[in-house]
Amino acid sequence: MTKVESKANKGADFAKEHALVMESSYATPSITIVRGKGCYLEDADGKRYLDFLSGIATNALGAAHPDLIDAVTTQMRKVSHLSNFYGNPESLKLARELQRMIGDDEARIFFSNSGAEANEAAIKISRLTGRTRLVATLGSFHGRTIGALSLTGQEKKQKPFRPLLKDVKFVPYGDLEAITRAITKRTAMVLVEPIQGENGVIVPPPGYLKGIEERCAETGTLFALDAIQTGIGRCGSWFGWEEKLAPDLVMVAKGIGGGLPLAATIIRGRSPHFAPGEHGSTFGGNPVAAAAANQVLKTIREKKLMERALMMGSLIKSSIGKIDGVVEVRGRGLLLGIVLERPIAKEVVADLSKLGVLANSTSEQVIRIAPPLILGKREVDSFTRAFSKSMNALRDSK
Ligand SMILES: Cc1ncc(COP(=O)(O)O)c(C=O)c1O
């Protein structure tokens, strides 16, 4: 067997195993990634891909960033896990960092491991207000645990798991009047994404988030922002909103760990917080994940990656926006939704993958891209060329 043949067999073998491991909860992947460097990934057969998805807005520094590897291995050599019986300097440093980012040195931080858990903590906190009613938006995505799913405004995802939490009112996203009406003095918490990510990168109209904040102040409701997909510099700011806001609860996950599982619920303002024993997580604030997060935040600051996200985002908007068959490129920074004229998003994504570019479709007409924040002009040019080629190839389909 030649070297090439043995490599090709590797990919096929993995593909068989995916069916065993993942089939019941995920679509079976056709690609198995074995390594990566920066904005590029390599599959089991040695094929290279330009990564315009970064683990769905997660690998902020791309793959195998040397400083991240150093931070993680240095911490591993010291101690890899404790428990919440003991403090560790990395998670304390990270908590201070998050306070600085939100601009409130009184903010409390609850660490967990995933976006759903960060939202779950917020839902439990909302119960400490003595109220139980919640408001969320249609089309939202907040996670798959029962609490987070109860606030996820998607019928298809909720239906098989009912009954979910009662007392959740859903309103159309971006409609300030509707959400204002829904929030009353009996509402415990309203949970909103600064930009709806899973729903195809929907940016709300200016003044929407501020308007919700004002209504929450009038009614004594907790204003909670799910910055899990928009946060950690992806949209050109720490959390993904542009205006000056003072939310009571902010959730981050995905990008913060640079690929390691870490999430945080930032608790401030009017929000009550947990008393000892009311909530917890074995791995939350794990020193290795916290060391990774501290490095991610340091690199974003030092390398000015938020500015880069905005710059590269506008470059993509203008280059992709000119391609025939593209109606609009929406979003901010490096969280973008490419809206197509025709329902060929899945075909375009499949064709891009053949051309060695990874992206994903959130619906028949929208392709979502969320590349690493270290993206350069060279990668934007390669993406534009591949995208244009796919659109041309698929011009006459459907
Ligand atoms: C806005 C938002 N909230 C919550 C989640 C859930 O995060 P996780 O998959 O880490 O539980 C996601 C994941 O895509 C998300 O985009």
PDB file of C-alpha atoms in Angstrom, residues 53 55-58 138-144 152-154 157 173 193-203 226 228-230 234 254 330 335-337 360-364 366-370:
ATOM      1  CA  LEU A  53     -16.068  28.581  11.350  1.00  0.00           C
ATOM      2  CA  GLY A  55     -15.458  25.478  16.059  1.00  0.00           C
ATOM      3  CA  ILE A  56     -18.541  27.741  15.745  1.00  0.00           C
ATOM      4  CA  ALA A  57     -17.125  31.032  16.980  1.00  0.00           C
ATOM      5  CA  THR A  58     -14.926  29.317  19.545  1.00  0.00           C
ATOM      6  CA  LEU A 138     -38.361  33.896  18.901  1.00  0.00           C
ATOM      7  CA  GLY A 139     -35.580  32.319  16.882  1.00  0.00           C
ATOM      8  CA  SER A 140     -33.150  32.564  19.795  1.00  0.00           C
ATOM      9  CA  PHE A 141     -30.689  29.876  20.831  1.00  0.00           C
ATOM     10  CA  HIS A 142     -29.574  29.600  24.444  1.00  0.00           C
ATOM     11  CA  GLY A 143     -28.560  25.935  24.775  1.00  0.00           C
ATOM     12  CA  ARG A 144     -29.960  22.422  25.108  1.00  0.00           C
ATOM     13  CA  THR A 152     -34.783  28.888  23.152  1.00  0.00           C
ATOM     14  CA  GLY A 153     -37.445  30.224  20.815  1.00  0.00           C
ATOM     15  CA  GLN A 154     -37.491  27.342  18.362  1.00  0.00           C
ATOM     16  CA  LYS A 157     -35.934  22.056  19.306  1.00  0.00           C
ATOM     17  CA  TYR A 173     -36.591  39.551  18.022  1.00  0.00           C
ATOM     18  CA  GLU A 193     -28.712  37.742  22.344  1.00  0.00           C
ATOM     19  CA  PRO A 194     -26.964  40.979  21.271  1.00  0.00           C
ATOM     20  CA  ILE A 195     -27.029  39.485  17.744  1.00  0.00           C
ATOM     21  CA  GLN A 196     -28.949  36.254  17.095  1.00  0.00           C
ATOM     22  CA  GLY A 197     -26.242  33.854  15.944  1.00  0.00           C
ATOM     23  CA  GLU A 198     -27.850  30.461  15.307  1.00  0.00           C
ATOM     24  CA  ASN A 199     -30.836  32.165  13.724  1.00  0.00           C
ATOM     25  CA  GLY A 200     -28.697  33.389  10.830  1.00  0.00           C
ATOM     26  CA  VAL A 201     -26.832  36.355  12.340  1.00  0.00           C
ATOM     27  CA  ILE A 202     -29.677  38.810  12.905  1.00  0.00           C
ATOM     28  CA  VAL A 203     -28.637  42.268  14.087  1.00  0.00           C
ATOM     29  CA  ASP A 226     -26.360  36.012  26.142  1.00  0.00           C
ATOM     30  CA  ILE A 228     -21.950  33.401  24.198  1.00  0.00           C
ATOM     31  CA  GLN A 229     -21.592  33.607  20.418  1.00  0.00           C
ATOM     32  CA  THR A 230     -21.050  37.367  20.000  1.00  0.00           C
ATOM     33  CA  ARG A 234     -15.710  38.469  17.813  1.00  0.00           C
ATOM     34  CA  LYS A 254     -17.279  29.675  23.306  1.00  0.00           C
ATOM     35  CA  ARG A 330     -25.080  40.971   7.729  1.00  0.00           C
ATOM     36  CA  LEU A 335     -19.737  36.967  12.975  1.00  0.00           C
ATOM     37  CA  LEU A 336     -21.360  37.270   9.573  1.00  0.00           C
ATOM     38  CA  GLY A 337     -24.375  35.854   7.759  1.00  0.00           C
ATOM     39  CA  ASN A 360     -21.840  26.520   7.746  1.00  0.00           C
ATOM     40  CA  SER A 361     -25.421  27.203   6.740  1.00  0.00           C
ATOM     41  CA  THR A 362     -27.992  28.249   9.331  1.00  0.00           C
ATOM     42  CA  SER A 363     -30.868  27.911   6.831  1.00  0.00           C
ATOM     43  CA  GLU A 364     -31.503  27.316   3.127  1.00  0.00           C
ATOM     44  CA  VAL A 366     -27.954  31.894   4.928  1.00  0.00           C
ATOM     45  CA  ILE A 367     -24.301  30.893   5.284  1.00  0.00           C
ATOM     46  CA  ARG A 368     -22.710  31.744   8.608  1.00  0.00           C
ATOM     47  CA  ILE A 369     -19.017  32.503   8.896  1.00  0.00           C
ATOM     48  CA  ALA A 370     -17.109  32.952  12.149  1.00  0.00           C
TER      49      ALA A 370
END
